[in-house]
Amino acid sequence: MTKTMVQLPYHYGVKVRVFPSTEQKRLIKRNSDASRFIYNQMNGMNNDLFWLRQVKIPIAIVLDRIADLTERLKKPSTAISNMHGWLNHPDFDSLMKANAIKNYKTAWKLFRQVHQAGTPKFHKRGYTQTYQTSCLYGAKVTEPTMSNGSARLNDSHHLQLPKLGCLRFKGLPSKILDRTNDVRIGTTTVSMDAVGHYFVSMQLGSEHPFVSEQSVIKSKVGIDLNLENFLTDSNGQVIDNPHYYRTIRGKLAKAQRKLSRRARRAKKSQRRLSESKNYQKQRLLLAKLQLKVANQRKNFLHHVSTALIKNHDLVVAEELRGKNMLRNHALAMSISDVGWRTLLSMLAYKADLYGRKFLTIDPRNTTQTCSDCGHVMAGKNKLTLADRKWTCPNCGIFHVRDHNAAKNILAKGLATL
């Protein structure tokens, strides 16, 4: 029996740029809007059911409505399609409907597990588009590959998707193209960003690893993430913060002011923003600036995380709560600009990919503790953000603040292991 995607031992994700035709763009928009509509319908029915159940008085109309909603939520796809006949149009991918409902249920599951992101919210219309579909294999397919499913590669530059047909793409790594018979496709996400670029993200699974096994080099490192520079490791190496947002901040602010003026002018003339060409032209320019910053930061974080994982068997970092740190208005912009949380996520999945070990530890007192004698600076001697260098009053060892913290982080990680 063929294994499912979950049962496969190795997984990999790829995102490629696609170039749809005008008709394909129309279908992507329709499926994206339908996916959002189904998600919001699920949210609406569950919200109604929750509040109706708060009514403790046995009112007949309330009880009937609860019974009706409960019955609909047993088979939500059929119920929503029956209520809204336009969802049965042949333009819509049936797997898009199933994935929209699945995503809603996943959002509830994450809320129950984490309790931080909050309950599922209504998705509002924006300038981006996205929907998910799945790759299905027929009963006659004995060995699922990237070439024989409902979502498949026709060749090295063309991709076949349900309802959309053939799409030209670029950007798939050669290590994937060379082994299409050994890899299968799972969930596929079609998206468009605010600039108007279209992408397809594919979840891939295989019985064999996607990257070659890295040799053991017996190297361990602790990293201290800080605002003075991007990070300092326990070996004393420092990576400077590129400050991508700060370099373009003035240009971005000017573009945003211009966009606001054009929005006011359009509203004064009683024109919808979607019909205002000058507003849309400026919005696109602003989106390109923001995309440039995001891509620069992502590229930088990928290079740093890959280098750390490939060159060390063990990487230890401090567990940062970015949401709590952003409450400090004086540091919020600098913290948002560095992308610490993204770096930690990259380190986590790349460690699994390359067979390395990545740990996060509690950062408590890692800055205030002497890495040589263990003395903790407290009271009047407690270090402030301005103290970049200090001497331990107990053993007299001179410390560079960030290097000392990185050494303490590594020691905590080794103690945890």
Coordinates of C-alpha atoms in Angstrom, one line a residue:
M1 CA 0.0 0.0 0.0
T2 CA 1.3 3.5 -0.9
K3 CA 2.4 5.6 2.0
T4 CA 0.7 9.0 2.7
M5 CA 2.6 12.2 2.9
V6 CA 2.6 12.1 6.7
Q7 CA 4.1 8.6 6.7
L8 CA 7.1 9.6 4.5
P9 CA 10.2 10.2 6.6
Y10 CA 11.6 13.2 4.7
H11 CA 9.8 16.4 3.7
Y12 CA 10.9 19.5 1.8
G13 CA 9.2 22.7 0.7
V14 CA 9.8 24.6 -2.5
K15 CA 8.4 27.9 -3.8
V16 CA 8.6 28.7 -7.5
R17 CA 7.6 31.8 -9.4
V18 CA 5.0 31.1 -12.1
F19 CA 3.8 33.1 -15.0
P20 CA 0.0 32.6 -15.6
S21 CA -2.0 33.8 -18.6
T22 CA -4.8 36.3 -18.2
E23 CA -7.4 33.5 -18.0
Q24 CA -5.3 31.6 -15.4
K25 CA -5.0 34.8 -13.3
R26 CA -8.8 35.1 -13.4
L27 CA -9.2 31.5 -12.1
I28 CA -6.6 32.1 -9.4
K29 CA -8.5 35.2 -8.2
R30 CA -11.9 33.3 -8.2
N31 CA -10.5 30.4 -6.3
S32 CA -8.7 32.7 -3.8
D33 CA -11.9 34.6 -3.2
A34 CA -13.9 31.4 -2.8
S35 CA -11.4 30.0 -0.4
R36 CA -11.6 33.1 1.8
F37 CA -15.4 33.0 1.6
I38 CA -15.6 29.4 2.7
Y39 CA -13.2 30.0 5.6
N40 CA -15.4 33.0 6.7
Q41 CA -18.5 30.9 6.4
M42 CA -17.0 28.3 8.7
N43 CA -16.0 31.0 11.2
G44 CA -19.5 32.6 11.0
M45 CA -21.3 29.3 11.7
N46 CA -19.1 28.4 14.6
N47 CA -19.4 31.9 16.1
D48 CA -23.2 31.7 15.8
L49 CA -23.2 28.3 17.4
F50 CA -21.1 29.5 20.3
W51 CA -23.3 32.4 21.2
L52 CA -26.5 30.5 20.7
R53 CA -25.3 27.9 23.2
Q54 CA -24.9 30.7 25.8
V55 CA -28.7 31.1 25.8
K56 CA -29.7 28.8 28.7
I57 CA -33.4 29.4 28.3
P58 CA -35.0 26.6 26.1
I59 CA -36.4 28.8 23.3
A60 CA -37.6 26.8 20.4
I61 CA -36.2 29.0 17.6
V62 CA -32.8 29.0 19.3
L63 CA -32.8 25.2 19.7
D64 CA -33.8 24.7 16.1
R65 CA -31.0 27.0 14.9
I66 CA -28.4 25.1 17.1
A67 CA -29.6 21.8 15.7
D68 CA -29.4 23.2 12.1
L69 CA -25.8 24.6 12.6
T70 CA -24.7 21.4 14.3
E71 CA -26.0 19.3 11.3
R72 CA -24.3 21.6 8.8
L73 CA -21.0 21.5 10.5
K74 CA -20.9 17.7 10.3
K75 CA -20.5 18.0 6.5
P76 CA -19.5 21.7 6.0
S77 CA -18.4 21.4 2.4
T78 CA -21.7 20.1 1.2
A79 CA -23.7 22.4 3.4
I80 CA -21.9 25.6 2.2
S81 CA -22.1 24.5 -1.4
N82 CA -25.8 23.8 -1.1
M83 CA -26.4 27.2 0.6
H84 CA -24.3 29.1 -2.0
G85 CA -24.9 27.5 -5.4
W86 CA -22.3 29.7 -7.2
L87 CA -19.6 27.5 -5.4
N88 CA -20.6 24.6 -7.7
H89 CA -19.3 26.5 -10.7
P90 CA -16.7 24.4 -12.8
D91 CA -14.1 27.2 -12.3
F92 CA -13.7 26.1 -8.6
D93 CA -11.3 23.4 -7.5
S94 CA -13.1 21.0 -5.2
L95 CA -9.8 20.4 -3.3
M96 CA -9.6 24.2 -2.6
K97 CA -12.9 23.9 -0.7
A98 CA -11.6 21.0 1.4
N99 CA -8.3 22.7 2.2
A100 CA -10.1 25.9 3.2
I101 CA -12.2 23.9 5.8
K102 CA -9.1 22.0 6.8
N103 CA -7.2 25.3 7.4
Y104 CA -10.0 26.6 9.6
K105 CA -10.0 23.5 11.7
T106 CA -6.2 23.7 12.0
A107 CA -6.4 27.3 13.2
W108 CA -8.7 26.1 16.1
K109 CA -6.3 23.2 16.8
L110 CA -3.4 25.6 17.1
F111 CA -5.4 27.9 19.3
R112 CA -6.1 25.1 21.7
Q113 CA -2.5 24.0 21.8
V114 CA -0.7 27.4 22.0
H115 CA -3.3 29.9 23.2
Q116 CA -1.4 32.9 21.8
A117 CA -2.6 33.7 18.3
G118 CA -6.3 33.8 19.4
T119 CA -9.3 32.2 17.9
P120 CA -9.7 32.2 14.1
K121 CA -10.6 35.6 12.7
F122 CA -12.5 36.6 9.6
H123 CA -10.2 36.9 6.6
K124 CA -10.6 40.3 4.9
R125 CA -10.1 41.2 1.3
G126 CA -6.7 42.5 0.4
Y127 CA -4.3 43.0 -2.5
T128 CA -2.9 39.5 -2.1
Q129 CA -4.4 36.2 -3.2
T130 CA -3.9 32.6 -2.0
Y131 CA -5.6 29.2 -2.0
Q132 CA -4.5 25.6 -1.5
T133 CA -5.1 22.5 -3.4
S134 CA -3.8 18.9 -3.1
C135 CA -2.1 16.5 -5.4
L136 CA -4.2 13.3 -5.9
Y137 CA -3.0 10.1 -7.5
G138 CA -5.2 7.8 -9.5
A139 CA -5.9 4.2 -8.5
K140 CA -3.7 2.9 -11.3
V141 CA -0.7 4.8 -10.0
T142 CA 1.5 2.3 -8.1
E143 CA 4.5 4.6 -7.4
P144 CA 3.5 8.3 -6.9
T145 CA 6.0 10.7 -8.3
M146 CA 6.2 14.4 -9.3
S147 CA 5.1 13.5 -12.8
N148 CA 1.9 11.4 -12.4
G149 CA -0.4 13.3 -10.0
S150 CA -3.1 15.9 -10.4
A151 CA -0.4 18.5 -9.6
R152 CA 2.7 17.5 -11.6
L153 CA 5.8 18.6 -13.5
N154 CA 5.4 18.3 -17.3
D155 CA 9.1 19.2 -17.8
S156 CA 11.8 21.4 -16.1
H157 CA 9.9 24.6 -16.9
H158 CA 6.2 23.7 -16.9
L159 CA 3.8 22.7 -14.1
Q160 CA 0.3 21.2 -14.4
L161 CA -2.3 22.2 -11.7
P162 CA -6.0 21.3 -11.3
K163 CA -8.3 23.8 -13.1
L164 CA -5.4 26.1 -14.0
G165 CA -3.7 23.8 -16.5
C166 CA -0.1 24.3 -17.7
L167 CA 1.9 27.0 -16.0
R168 CA 5.4 28.1 -16.9
F169 CA 7.7 28.3 -13.8
K170 CA 11.3 29.0 -12.8
G171 CA 13.3 28.5 -9.7
L172 CA 13.1 24.8 -8.9
P173 CA 16.5 23.5 -7.5
S174 CA 18.4 21.0 -9.7
K175 CA 18.6 18.6 -6.8
I176 CA 14.7 18.2 -7.1
L177 CA 14.6 18.2 -10.9
D178 CA 17.2 15.4 -11.0
R179 CA 15.1 13.0 -8.8
T180 CA 11.5 13.6 -9.8
N181 CA 10.8 9.8 -9.8
D182 CA 11.8 9.6 -6.2
V183 CA 9.7 12.5 -4.9
R184 CA 5.9 13.1 -4.6
I185 CA 3.9 16.3 -4.2
G186 CA 1.5 16.9 -1.4
T187 CA -0.3 20.2 -0.6
T188 CA 0.2 22.9 -3.2
T189 CA -0.4 26.6 -2.5
V190 CA -1.0 29.1 -5.3
S191 CA -0.4 32.7 -4.3
M192 CA 0.0 36.3 -5.5
D193 CA 1.8 38.9 -3.5
A194 CA 1.0 42.7 -3.3
V195 CA 3.3 43.4 -6.2
G196 CA 1.5 41.1 -8.5
H197 CA 4.0 38.2 -8.7
Y198 CA 2.5 34.7 -8.7
F199 CA 4.0 31.7 -6.9
V200 CA 3.4 28.1 -6.3
S201 CA 4.6 26.5 -3.1
M202 CA 4.8 22.7 -3.0
Q203 CA 5.1 20.3 -0.1
L204 CA 7.4 17.4 -1.2
G205 CA 7.9 14.1 0.4
S206 CA 10.3 11.2 -0.2
E207 CA 11.7 8.0 1.3
H208 CA 15.3 9.4 0.9
P209 CA 16.8 12.6 2.3
F210 CA 16.7 15.8 0.2
V211 CA 20.2 16.9 1.2
S212 CA 23.4 14.9 1.6
E213 CA 24.3 13.9 5.2
Q214 CA 26.8 16.3 6.8
S215 CA 30.0 14.9 8.3
V216 CA 30.5 15.3 12.1
I217 CA 32.9 18.1 12.7
K218 CA 32.7 18.2 16.6
S219 CA 32.0 21.9 16.7
K220 CA 29.5 23.5 19.1
V221 CA 28.5 27.2 19.2
G222 CA 26.3 29.4 21.3
I223 CA 24.9 32.6 19.7
D224 CA 23.8 35.8 21.4
L225 CA 21.3 37.9 19.4
N226 CA 21.6 41.6 20.2
L227 CA 20.9 45.0 18.8
E228 CA 24.5 46.3 18.9
N229 CA 25.3 43.8 16.1
F230 CA 23.2 41.0 14.6
L231 CA 24.8 38.2 16.6
T232 CA 27.9 37.3 18.4
D233 CA 28.9 33.6 18.8
S234 CA 30.8 31.9 21.6
N235 CA 34.0 31.8 19.5
G236 CA 34.0 35.6 19.4
Q237 CA 32.9 36.1 15.8
V238 CA 30.6 39.0 15.2
I239 CA 28.0 39.4 12.4
D240 CA 27.0 43.0 11.8
N241 CA 23.4 44.0 11.5
P242 CA 22.7 45.2 7.9
H243 CA 19.7 47.4 9.0
Y244 CA 17.8 46.9 5.7
Y245 CA 14.8 48.8 6.9
R246 CA 16.7 51.7 8.3
T247 CA 18.5 52.3 5.0
I248 CA 15.2 52.7 3.1
R249 CA 13.1 54.2 5.9
G250 CA 13.1 57.8 4.6
K251 CA 12.2 56.7 1.1
L252 CA 9.5 54.4 2.4
A253 CA 8.0 57.2 4.6
K254 CA 7.9 59.6 1.7
A255 CA 6.1 57.0 -0.5
Q256 CA 3.6 56.3 2.3
R257 CA 2.8 60.0 2.6
K258 CA 2.3 60.3 -1.1
L259 CA -0.1 57.2 -1.0
S260 CA -2.1 58.8 1.8
R261 CA -2.5 62.1 -0.2
R262 CA -3.7 60.2 -3.2
A263 CA -6.2 58.2 -1.1
R264 CA -7.6 61.4 0.3
R265 CA -7.9 62.9 -3.1
A266 CA -9.7 59.9 -4.5
K267 CA -12.2 59.9 -1.6
K268 CA -12.8 63.6 -2.0
S269 CA -13.6 63.0 -5.6
Q270 CA -15.9 60.1 -4.5
R271 CA -13.9 57.6 -6.5
R272 CA -13.2 54.1 -5.2
L273 CA -9.5 53.4 -4.5
S274 CA -9.6 50.3 -6.8
E275 CA -10.6 52.6 -9.6
S276 CA -8.1 55.3 -8.8
K277 CA -5.1 54.7 -11.2
N278 CA -2.8 57.2 -9.4
Y279 CA -3.5 55.5 -6.1
Q280 CA -2.9 52.0 -7.5
K281 CA 0.3 53.1 -9.2
Q282 CA 1.7 54.5 -5.9
R283 CA 0.5 51.5 -3.9
L284 CA 2.4 49.2 -6.3
L285 CA 5.6 51.4 -5.9
L286 CA 5.3 51.2 -2.1
A287 CA 4.7 47.4 -2.2
K288 CA 7.9 47.0 -4.3
L289 CA 9.9 48.9 -1.7
Q290 CA 8.5 46.8 1.1
L291 CA 9.1 43.6 -0.9
K292 CA 12.7 44.6 -1.5
V293 CA 13.4 45.0 2.2
A294 CA 11.7 41.7 3.0
N295 CA 13.7 39.8 0.3
Q296 CA 17.0 41.4 1.5
R297 CA 16.4 40.4 5.1
K298 CA 15.2 36.9 4.1
N299 CA 18.3 36.3 1.9
F300 CA 20.6 37.5 4.7
L301 CA 18.9 35.2 7.3
H302 CA 19.1 32.2 5.0
H303 CA 22.9 32.7 4.5
V304 CA 23.5 33.1 8.2
S305 CA 21.4 30.2 9.3
T306 CA 22.8 27.8 6.7
A307 CA 26.4 28.7 7.6
L308 CA 25.7 28.1 11.3
I309 CA 24.1 24.7 10.8
K310 CA 26.6 23.4 8.2
N311 CA 29.7 24.5 10.3
H312 CA 28.5 23.3 13.7
D313 CA 27.1 20.0 15.1
L314 CA 25.3 21.9 17.9
V315 CA 23.9 25.4 17.8
V316 CA 22.4 26.9 21.0
A317 CA 20.4 30.1 21.0
E318 CA 18.3 32.0 23.6
E319 CA 14.5 31.6 23.4
L320 CA 13.3 35.1 22.6
R321 CA 9.7 36.3 23.0
G322 CA 9.6 38.9 20.2
K323 CA 6.0 39.8 21.1
N324 CA 6.9 40.8 24.6
M325 CA 10.1 42.6 23.5
L326 CA 8.1 44.7 20.9
R327 CA 6.2 46.3 23.8
N328 CA 9.4 48.4 24.4
H329 CA 8.6 51.3 22.0
A330 CA 12.2 52.6 22.1
L331 CA 13.5 49.3 20.7
A332 CA 10.5 48.0 18.7
M333 CA 11.6 49.2 15.3
S334 CA 15.2 47.8 15.8
I335 CA 13.8 44.4 17.0
S336 CA 11.4 44.1 14.1
D337 CA 14.2 45.0 11.6
V338 CA 16.6 42.2 12.6
G339 CA 14.1 39.2 12.2
W340 CA 15.3 37.1 15.2
R341 CA 12.2 34.9 15.3
T342 CA 12.6 34.1 11.6
L343 CA 16.3 33.2 12.2
L344 CA 15.4 30.8 15.0
S345 CA 12.7 29.1 12.8
M346 CA 15.2 28.7 10.0
L347 CA 17.8 27.2 12.4
A348 CA 15.2 24.7 13.7
Y349 CA 14.1 23.3 10.3
K350 CA 17.6 23.4 8.8
A351 CA 19.0 21.4 11.8
D352 CA 16.5 18.6 11.1
L353 CA 17.3 18.8 7.4
Y354 CA 21.0 18.5 7.8
G355 CA 21.0 16.2 10.8
R356 CA 22.4 18.7 13.2
K357 CA 21.2 19.7 16.7
F358 CA 19.6 23.0 17.6
L359 CA 18.5 24.1 21.1
T360 CA 17.0 27.1 22.6
I361 CA 17.5 27.9 26.3
D362 CA 16.1 30.3 28.9
P363 CA 18.1 33.6 28.5
R364 CA 17.7 34.4 32.2
N365 CA 21.0 35.9 33.6
T366 CA 23.1 34.9 30.5
T367 CA 24.2 38.5 30.2
Q368 CA 24.7 39.1 33.9
T369 CA 26.8 35.9 34.7
C370 CA 30.5 35.7 34.4
S371 CA 31.3 32.8 32.1
D372 CA 34.6 32.0 34.0
C373 CA 33.6 31.9 37.7
G374 CA 29.7 32.0 37.5
H375 CA 29.4 35.2 39.5
V376 CA 26.0 37.0 38.8
M377 CA 25.9 40.8 38.6
A378 CA 23.0 42.0 40.7
G379 CA 21.8 45.0 42.6
K380 CA 23.8 48.2 42.0
N381 CA 26.3 46.2 39.9
K382 CA 23.7 44.9 37.5
L383 CA 24.6 45.6 33.9
T384 CA 22.5 47.9 31.8
L385 CA 22.2 48.1 28.0
A386 CA 24.9 50.8 27.9
D387 CA 27.5 48.4 29.5
R388 CA 29.1 46.8 26.5
K389 CA 32.3 45.8 28.3
W390 CA 32.8 44.9 32.0
T391 CA 35.2 43.3 34.5
C392 CA 34.0 40.6 36.9
P393 CA 34.4 41.9 40.5
N394 CA 34.8 38.3 41.7
C395 CA 37.6 36.9 39.5
G396 CA 38.8 40.1 37.7
I397 CA 38.3 38.7 34.2
F398 CA 37.5 41.3 31.5
H399 CA 34.4 40.5 29.4
V400 CA 32.9 41.8 26.1
R401 CA 29.2 41.7 27.0
D402 CA 27.9 39.8 23.9
H403 CA 30.8 37.3 23.7
N404 CA 30.3 36.4 27.4
A405 CA 26.6 36.0 26.9
A406 CA 27.2 33.6 24.0
K407 CA 29.6 31.5 26.1
N408 CA 26.9 31.3 28.9
I409 CA 24.3 30.3 26.3
L410 CA 26.5 27.4 25.0
A411 CA 27.2 26.3 28.6
K412 CA 23.4 26.2 29.4
G413 CA 22.7 24.3 26.2
L414 CA 25.4 21.7 27.0
A415 CA 24.0 21.4 30.6
T416 CA 20.5 20.8 29.1
L417 CA 21.8 18.0 26.9

